[in-house]
Short mmCIF file of C-alpha atoms in Angstrom, two decimals:
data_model
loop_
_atom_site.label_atom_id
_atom_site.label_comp_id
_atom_site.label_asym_id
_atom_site.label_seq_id
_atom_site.Cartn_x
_atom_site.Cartn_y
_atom_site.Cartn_z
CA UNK A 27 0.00 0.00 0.00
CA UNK A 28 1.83 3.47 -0.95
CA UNK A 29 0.57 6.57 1.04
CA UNK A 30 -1.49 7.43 -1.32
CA UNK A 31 -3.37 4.84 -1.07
CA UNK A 32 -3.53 5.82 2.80
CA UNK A 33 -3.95 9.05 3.15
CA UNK A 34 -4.81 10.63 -0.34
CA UNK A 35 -1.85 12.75 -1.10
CA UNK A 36 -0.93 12.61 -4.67
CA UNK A 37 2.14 10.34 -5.81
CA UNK A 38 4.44 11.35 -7.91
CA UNK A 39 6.83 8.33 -9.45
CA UNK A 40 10.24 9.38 -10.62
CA UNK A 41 9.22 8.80 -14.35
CA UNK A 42 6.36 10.55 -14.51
CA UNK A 43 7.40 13.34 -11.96
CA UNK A 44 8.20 16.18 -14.32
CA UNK A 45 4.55 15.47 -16.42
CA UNK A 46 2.55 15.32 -12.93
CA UNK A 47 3.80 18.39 -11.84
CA UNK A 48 2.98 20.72 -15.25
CA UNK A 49 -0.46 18.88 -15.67
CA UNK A 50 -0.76 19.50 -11.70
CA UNK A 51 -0.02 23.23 -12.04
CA UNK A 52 -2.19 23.71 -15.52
CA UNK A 53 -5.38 22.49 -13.66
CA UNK A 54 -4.87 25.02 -11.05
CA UNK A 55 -4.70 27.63 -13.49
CA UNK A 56 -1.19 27.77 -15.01
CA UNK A 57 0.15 26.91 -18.52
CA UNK A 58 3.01 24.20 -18.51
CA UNK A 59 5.61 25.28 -21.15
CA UNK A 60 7.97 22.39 -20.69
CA UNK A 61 10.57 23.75 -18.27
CA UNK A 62 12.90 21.59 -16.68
CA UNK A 63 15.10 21.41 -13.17
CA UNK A 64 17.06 24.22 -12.79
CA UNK A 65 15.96 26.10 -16.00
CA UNK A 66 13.49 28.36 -15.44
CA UNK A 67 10.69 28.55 -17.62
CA UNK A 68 10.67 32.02 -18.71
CA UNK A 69 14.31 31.93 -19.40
CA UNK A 70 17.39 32.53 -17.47
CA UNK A 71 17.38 34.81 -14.16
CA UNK A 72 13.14 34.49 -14.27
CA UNK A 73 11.07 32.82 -11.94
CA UNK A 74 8.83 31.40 -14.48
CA UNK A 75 6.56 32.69 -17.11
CA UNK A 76 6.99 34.84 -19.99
CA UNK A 77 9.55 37.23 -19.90
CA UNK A 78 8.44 40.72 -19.00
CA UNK A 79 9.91 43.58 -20.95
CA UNK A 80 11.75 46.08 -18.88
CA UNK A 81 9.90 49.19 -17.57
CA UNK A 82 6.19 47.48 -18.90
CA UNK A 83 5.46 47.87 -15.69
CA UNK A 84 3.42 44.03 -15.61
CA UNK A 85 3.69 42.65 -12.52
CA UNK A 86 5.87 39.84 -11.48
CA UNK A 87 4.40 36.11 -11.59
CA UNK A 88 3.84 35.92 -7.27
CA UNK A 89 6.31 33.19 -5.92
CA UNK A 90 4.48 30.34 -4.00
CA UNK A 91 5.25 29.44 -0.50
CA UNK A 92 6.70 26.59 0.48
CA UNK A 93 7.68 23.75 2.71
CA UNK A 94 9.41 20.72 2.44
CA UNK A 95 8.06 17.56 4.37
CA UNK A 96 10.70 14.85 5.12
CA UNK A 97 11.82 12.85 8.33
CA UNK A 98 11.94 8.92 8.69
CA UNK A 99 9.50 6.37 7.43
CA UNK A 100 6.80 5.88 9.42
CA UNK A 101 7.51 8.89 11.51
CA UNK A 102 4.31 10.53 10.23
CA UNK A 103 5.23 12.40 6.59
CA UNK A 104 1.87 11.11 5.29
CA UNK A 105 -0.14 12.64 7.98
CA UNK A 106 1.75 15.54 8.19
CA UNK A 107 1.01 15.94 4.59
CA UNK A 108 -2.51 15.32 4.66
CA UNK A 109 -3.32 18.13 7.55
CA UNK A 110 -1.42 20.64 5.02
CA UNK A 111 -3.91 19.42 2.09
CA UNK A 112 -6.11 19.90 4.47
CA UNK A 113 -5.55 23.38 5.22
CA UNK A 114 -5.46 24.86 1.19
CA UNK A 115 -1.84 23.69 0.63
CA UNK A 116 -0.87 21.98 -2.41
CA UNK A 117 0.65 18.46 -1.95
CA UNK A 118 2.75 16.92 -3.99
CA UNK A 119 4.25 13.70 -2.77
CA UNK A 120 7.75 11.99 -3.55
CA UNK A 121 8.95 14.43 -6.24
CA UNK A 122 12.51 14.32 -6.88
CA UNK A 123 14.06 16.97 -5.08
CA UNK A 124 15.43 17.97 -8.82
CA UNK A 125 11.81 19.23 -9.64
CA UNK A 126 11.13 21.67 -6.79
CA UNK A 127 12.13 24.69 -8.52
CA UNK A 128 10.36 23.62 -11.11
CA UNK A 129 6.99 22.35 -9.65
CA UNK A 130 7.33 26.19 -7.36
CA UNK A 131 8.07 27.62 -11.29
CA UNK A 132 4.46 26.01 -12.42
CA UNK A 133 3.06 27.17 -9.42
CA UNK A 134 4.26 30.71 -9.58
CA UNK A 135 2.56 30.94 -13.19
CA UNK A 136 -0.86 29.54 -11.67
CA UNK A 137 -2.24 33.04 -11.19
CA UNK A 138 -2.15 32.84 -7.59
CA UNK A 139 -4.43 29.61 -7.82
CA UNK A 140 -1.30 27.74 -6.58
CA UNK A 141 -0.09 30.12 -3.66
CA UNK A 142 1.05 27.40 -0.95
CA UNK A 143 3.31 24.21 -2.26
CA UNK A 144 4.04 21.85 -0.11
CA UNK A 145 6.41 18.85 -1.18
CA UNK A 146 7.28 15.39 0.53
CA UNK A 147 10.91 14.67 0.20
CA UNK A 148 12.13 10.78 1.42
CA UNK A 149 14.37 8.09 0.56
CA UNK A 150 11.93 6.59 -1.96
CA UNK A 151 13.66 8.70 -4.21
CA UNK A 152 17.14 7.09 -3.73
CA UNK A 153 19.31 8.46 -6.33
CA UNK A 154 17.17 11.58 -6.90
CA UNK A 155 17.54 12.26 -3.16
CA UNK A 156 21.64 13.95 -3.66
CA UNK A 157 19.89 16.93 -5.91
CA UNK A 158 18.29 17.80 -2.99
CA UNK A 159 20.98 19.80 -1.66
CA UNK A 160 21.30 21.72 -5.15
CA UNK A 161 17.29 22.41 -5.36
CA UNK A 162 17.35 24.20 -1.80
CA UNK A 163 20.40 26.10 -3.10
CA UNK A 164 18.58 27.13 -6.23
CA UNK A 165 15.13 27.83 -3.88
CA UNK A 166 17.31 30.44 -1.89
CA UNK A 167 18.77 32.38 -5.25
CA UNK A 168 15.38 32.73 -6.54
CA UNK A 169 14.46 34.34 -2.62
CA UNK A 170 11.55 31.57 -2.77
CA UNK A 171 10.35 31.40 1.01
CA UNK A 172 10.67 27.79 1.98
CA UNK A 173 10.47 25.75 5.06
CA UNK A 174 12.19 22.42 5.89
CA UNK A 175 9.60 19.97 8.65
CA UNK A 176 11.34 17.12 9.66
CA UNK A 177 9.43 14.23 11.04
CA UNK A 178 11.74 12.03 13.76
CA UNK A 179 11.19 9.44 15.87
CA UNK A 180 12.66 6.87 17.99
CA UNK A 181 13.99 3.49 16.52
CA UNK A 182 11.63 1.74 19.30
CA UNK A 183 8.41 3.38 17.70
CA UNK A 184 9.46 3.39 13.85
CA UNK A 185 9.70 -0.67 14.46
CA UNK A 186 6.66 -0.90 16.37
CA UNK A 187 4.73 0.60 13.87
CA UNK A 188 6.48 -1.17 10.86
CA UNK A 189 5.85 -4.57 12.58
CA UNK A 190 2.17 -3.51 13.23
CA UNK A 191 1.34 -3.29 9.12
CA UNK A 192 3.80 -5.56 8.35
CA UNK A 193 5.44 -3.60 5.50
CA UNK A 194 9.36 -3.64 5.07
CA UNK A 195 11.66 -0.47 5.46
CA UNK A 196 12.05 1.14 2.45
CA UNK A 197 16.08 0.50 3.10
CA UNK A 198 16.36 -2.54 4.94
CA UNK A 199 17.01 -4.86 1.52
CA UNK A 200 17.73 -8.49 3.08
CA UNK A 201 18.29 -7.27 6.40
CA UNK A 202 16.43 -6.12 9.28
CA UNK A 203 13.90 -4.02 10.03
CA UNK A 204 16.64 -1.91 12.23
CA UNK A 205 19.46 -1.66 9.74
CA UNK A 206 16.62 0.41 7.67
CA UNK A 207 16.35 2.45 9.77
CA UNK A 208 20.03 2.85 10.26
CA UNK A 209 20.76 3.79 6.85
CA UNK A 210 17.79 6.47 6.48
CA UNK A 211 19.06 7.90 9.55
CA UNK A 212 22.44 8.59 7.76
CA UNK A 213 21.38 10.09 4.47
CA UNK A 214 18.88 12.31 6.46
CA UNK A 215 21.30 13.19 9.10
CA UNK A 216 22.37 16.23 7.29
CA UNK A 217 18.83 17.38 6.24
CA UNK A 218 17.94 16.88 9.44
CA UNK A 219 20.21 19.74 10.63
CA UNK A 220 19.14 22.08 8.62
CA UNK A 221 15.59 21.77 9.05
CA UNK A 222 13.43 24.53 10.10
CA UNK A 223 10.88 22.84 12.62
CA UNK A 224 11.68 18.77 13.90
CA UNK A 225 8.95 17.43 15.26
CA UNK A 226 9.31 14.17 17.24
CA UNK A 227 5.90 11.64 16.95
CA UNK A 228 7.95 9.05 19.39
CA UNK A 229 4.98 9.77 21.58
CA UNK A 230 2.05 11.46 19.69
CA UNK A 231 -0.98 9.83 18.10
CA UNK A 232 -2.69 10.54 14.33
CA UNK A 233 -4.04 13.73 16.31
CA UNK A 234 -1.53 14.99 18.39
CA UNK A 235 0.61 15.48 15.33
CA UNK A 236 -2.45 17.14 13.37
CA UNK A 237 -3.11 19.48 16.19
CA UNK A 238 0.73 20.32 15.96
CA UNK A 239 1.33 20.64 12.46
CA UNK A 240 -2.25 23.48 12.72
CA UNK A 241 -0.43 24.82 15.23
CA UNK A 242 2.49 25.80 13.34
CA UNK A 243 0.39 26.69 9.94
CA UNK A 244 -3.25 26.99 10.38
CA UNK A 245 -2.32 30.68 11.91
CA UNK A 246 -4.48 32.21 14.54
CA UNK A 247 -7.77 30.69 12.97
CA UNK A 248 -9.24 27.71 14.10
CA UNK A 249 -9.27 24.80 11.86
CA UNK A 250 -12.10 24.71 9.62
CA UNK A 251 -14.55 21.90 9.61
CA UNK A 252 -16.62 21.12 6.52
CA UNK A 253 -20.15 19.62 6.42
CA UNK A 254 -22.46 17.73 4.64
CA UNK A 255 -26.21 17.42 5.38
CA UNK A 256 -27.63 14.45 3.46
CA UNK A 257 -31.18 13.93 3.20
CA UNK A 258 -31.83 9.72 2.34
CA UNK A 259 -34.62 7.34 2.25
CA UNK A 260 -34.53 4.37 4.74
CA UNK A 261 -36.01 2.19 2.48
CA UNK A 262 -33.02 2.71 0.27
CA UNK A 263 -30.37 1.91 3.01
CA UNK A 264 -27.88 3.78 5.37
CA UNK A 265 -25.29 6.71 3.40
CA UNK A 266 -22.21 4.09 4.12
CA UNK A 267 -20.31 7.27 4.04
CA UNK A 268 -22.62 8.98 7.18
CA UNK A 269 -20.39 9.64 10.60
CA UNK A 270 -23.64 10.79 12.55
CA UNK A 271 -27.40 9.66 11.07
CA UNK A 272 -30.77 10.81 12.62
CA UNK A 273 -33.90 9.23 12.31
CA UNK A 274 -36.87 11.98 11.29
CA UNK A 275 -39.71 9.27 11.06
CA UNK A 276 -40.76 10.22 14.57
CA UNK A 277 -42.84 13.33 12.70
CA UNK A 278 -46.15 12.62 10.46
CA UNK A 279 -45.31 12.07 7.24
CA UNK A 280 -46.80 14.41 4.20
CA UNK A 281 -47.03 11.29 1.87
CA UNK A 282 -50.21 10.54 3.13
CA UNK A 283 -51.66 14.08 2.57
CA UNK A 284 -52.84 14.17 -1.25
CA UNK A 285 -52.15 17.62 -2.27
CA UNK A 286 -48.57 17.35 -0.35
CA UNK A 287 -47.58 13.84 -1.89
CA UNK A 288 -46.58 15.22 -5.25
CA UNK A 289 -44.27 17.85 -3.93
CA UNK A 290 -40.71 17.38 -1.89
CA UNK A 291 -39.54 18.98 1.17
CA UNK A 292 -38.11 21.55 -0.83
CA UNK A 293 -41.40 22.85 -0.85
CA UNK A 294 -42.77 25.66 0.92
CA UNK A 295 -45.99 24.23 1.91
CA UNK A 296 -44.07 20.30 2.65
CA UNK A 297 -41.70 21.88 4.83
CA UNK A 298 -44.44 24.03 6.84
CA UNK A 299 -46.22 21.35 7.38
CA UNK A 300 -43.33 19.25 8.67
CA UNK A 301 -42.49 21.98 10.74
CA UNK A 302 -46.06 22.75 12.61
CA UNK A 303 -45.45 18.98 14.24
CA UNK A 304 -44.94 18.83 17.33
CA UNK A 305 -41.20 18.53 18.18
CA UNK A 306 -39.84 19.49 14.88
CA UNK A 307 -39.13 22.55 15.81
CA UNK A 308 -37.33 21.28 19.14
CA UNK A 309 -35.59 18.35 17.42
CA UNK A 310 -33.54 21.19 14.79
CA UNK A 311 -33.24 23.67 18.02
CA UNK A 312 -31.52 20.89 20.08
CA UNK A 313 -29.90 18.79 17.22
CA UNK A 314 -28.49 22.08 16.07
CA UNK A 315 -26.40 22.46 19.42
CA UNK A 316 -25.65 18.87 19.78
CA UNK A 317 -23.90 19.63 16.09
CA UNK A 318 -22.18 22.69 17.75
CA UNK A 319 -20.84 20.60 20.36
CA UNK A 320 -19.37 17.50 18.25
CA UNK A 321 -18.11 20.11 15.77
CA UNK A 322 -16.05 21.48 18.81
CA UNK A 323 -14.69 17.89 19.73
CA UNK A 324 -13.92 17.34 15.85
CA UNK A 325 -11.98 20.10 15.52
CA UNK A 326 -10.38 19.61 18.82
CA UNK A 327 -9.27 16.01 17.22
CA UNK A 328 -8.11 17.36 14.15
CA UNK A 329 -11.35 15.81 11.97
CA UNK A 330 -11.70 18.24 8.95
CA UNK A 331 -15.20 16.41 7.32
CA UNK A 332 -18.36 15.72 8.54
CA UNK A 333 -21.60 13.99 6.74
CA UNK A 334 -25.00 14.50 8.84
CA UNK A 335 -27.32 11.99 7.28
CA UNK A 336 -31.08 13.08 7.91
CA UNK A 337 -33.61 10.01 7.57
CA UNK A 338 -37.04 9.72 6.50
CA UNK A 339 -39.21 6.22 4.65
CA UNK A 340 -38.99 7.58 1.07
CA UNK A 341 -36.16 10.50 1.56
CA UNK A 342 -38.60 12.92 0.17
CA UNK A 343 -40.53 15.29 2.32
CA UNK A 344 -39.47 15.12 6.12
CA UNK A 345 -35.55 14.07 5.87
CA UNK A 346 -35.46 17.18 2.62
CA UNK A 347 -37.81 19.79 4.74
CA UNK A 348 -35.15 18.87 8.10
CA UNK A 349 -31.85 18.70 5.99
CA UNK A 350 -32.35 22.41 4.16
CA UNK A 351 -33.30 23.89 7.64
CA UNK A 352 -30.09 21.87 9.63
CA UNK A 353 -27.62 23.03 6.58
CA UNK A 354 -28.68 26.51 7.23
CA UNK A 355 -28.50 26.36 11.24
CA UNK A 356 -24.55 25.12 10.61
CA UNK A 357 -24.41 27.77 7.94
CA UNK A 358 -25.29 30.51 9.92
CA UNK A 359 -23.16 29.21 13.09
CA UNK A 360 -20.15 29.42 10.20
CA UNK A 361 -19.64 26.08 9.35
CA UNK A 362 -19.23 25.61 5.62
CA UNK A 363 -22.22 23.06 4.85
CA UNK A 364 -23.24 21.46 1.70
CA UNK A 365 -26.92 20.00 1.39
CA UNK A 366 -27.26 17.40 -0.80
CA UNK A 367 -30.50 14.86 -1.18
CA UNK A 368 -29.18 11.59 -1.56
CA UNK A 369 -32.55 10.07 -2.37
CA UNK A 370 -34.92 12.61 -4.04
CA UNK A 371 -36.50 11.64 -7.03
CA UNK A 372 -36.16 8.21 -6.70
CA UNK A 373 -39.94 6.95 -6.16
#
């Protein structure tokens, strides 16, 4: 299993590195032009772009920001990664080192749609991993603001947690589990020194090293949590993807009312009818703040996502009416909330 495959965080092989990174940088906006390494793409002594002709007065391409993830395997790079994509960064994982400047190039000629890079940098690269040295020399000539996070951890934890998915160090060849760790430690040893923020996860958890990693780049504003209201039908099953479902057949339902069972609970007259039951109007008051209160604990524990699934029989009228009027409560408190009806349509 790569770490894509775990956390989500795109993969860049060494073959295809230099393609993934234009196509990466066109779909946020930019134009790839071909440039390679250490060649900028607007020509010598640019930082990407089309040259600009002296005293046009057009402004510069803006350079992105960016930070360099690296640190031993199994240490944590993936989930370090994942909180940054998590927080608007870019993420590009296991590029050459070689292909910074040029994947920061790209980004610089997004339009400001790329504005935040961030890069994971490990031994998986082997023979790439010496033009490391020459990238970060070429980052600091171009003034590109860049920031080296080092994941460490103790040999006792790195082979713990090796053992427990039973998955080979990356370095360890025919030997042990220990003498791959060894030989990371050595090529990162140097790297390691020069890095701008070490964080050791000898001791933390999938959320202790979220909360830390926020800490250090989510600023003074509070990690954002996303949600999703989803309106369903019972009688169609359970949203597998659902982290909290409530039940809304406890209220009368408007199928049975003629000139309501055409309609949906996007309906005016369907969702005052809903509504004028008794305890609708306390079920969204008090489901509202129970929302407020797990959305506190989430963010506390570093969860980003959230799907509400709303039930009803049909997920037409009651589950639509309550999932509009719940979206809007977590709307209003803040929370960005999507509403979508899973089920609508369907009978």
């Amino acid at each position: 299993m790569t770490e894509r495959d775990r956390d989500g965080v795109a993969d860049v092989s060494t073959g295809e590195a230099k393609e993934a990174a234009e196509v990466a940088a066109e779909k946020a906006g930019g134009k790839s032009t071909g440039a390679t390494a250490g060649e900028p793409a607007g020509g010598p002594g640019t930082t990407g772009g089309p040259a600009v002709p002296e005293g046009s007065g057009a402004p510069e391409p803006a350079i992105p920001e960016l930070v360099i993830i690296s640190g031993m395997s199994g240490a944590g790079r993936s989930t370090a990664a994942k909180c940054l994509e998590d927080l608007g960064w870019f993420v590009v994982d296991n590029l050459p080192p070689a292909l910074i400047p040029t994947m920061v190039e790209l980004g610089a000629r997004s339009q400001g749609n790329v504005a935040r890079i961030a890069v994971v940098v490990d031994v998986r690269g082997r023979r790439f991993f010496d033009n490391l040295r020459e990238s970060l020399a070429d980052l600091d000539a171009k003034q590109v603001t860049r920031r080296i996070v080092f994941l460490e951890s103790s040999d006792e934890a790195l082979v713990r947690r090796f053992e427990s998915v039973r998955r080979p160090h990356p370095l360890q060849g025919d030997g042990r589990i220990v003498d791959g760790i060894e030989a990371e430690r050595d090529l990162l040893r140097e790297l390691r020194g020069d890095a701008d923020l070490v964080i050791d996860t000898s001791s933390l958890n999938v959320h202790e090293l979220r909360a830390k990693m926020d800490a250090q780049f989510a600023g003074d504003e509070e990690p954002e949590l996303r949600a999703t209201v989803m309106s369903f039908g019972y009688k169609y099953g359970l949203p597998v993807d659902a982290d909290l479902v409530v039940d809304c057949r406890f209220l009368p339902n408007p199928h049975w009312v003629p000139e309501l069972r055409p309609f949906t609970g996007l309906n005016e007259e369907v969702s005052g009818y809903v509504f004028n039951q008794p305890g609708a109007k306390e079920f969204l008051d008090r489901y509202t703040e129970l929302l407020e209160l797990i959305a506190t604990g989430y963010r506390r524990e570093g969860k980003r996502y959230v799907t509400v699934a709303v039930g009803c029989t049909g997920g037409k009228h009651r589950s639509v009416a309550m999932s509009e009027k719940l979206g809007a409560r977590l709307a209003a408190e803040g929370m960005e909330t999507v509403v979508v009806h899973r089920d609508m349509g369907r009978e």
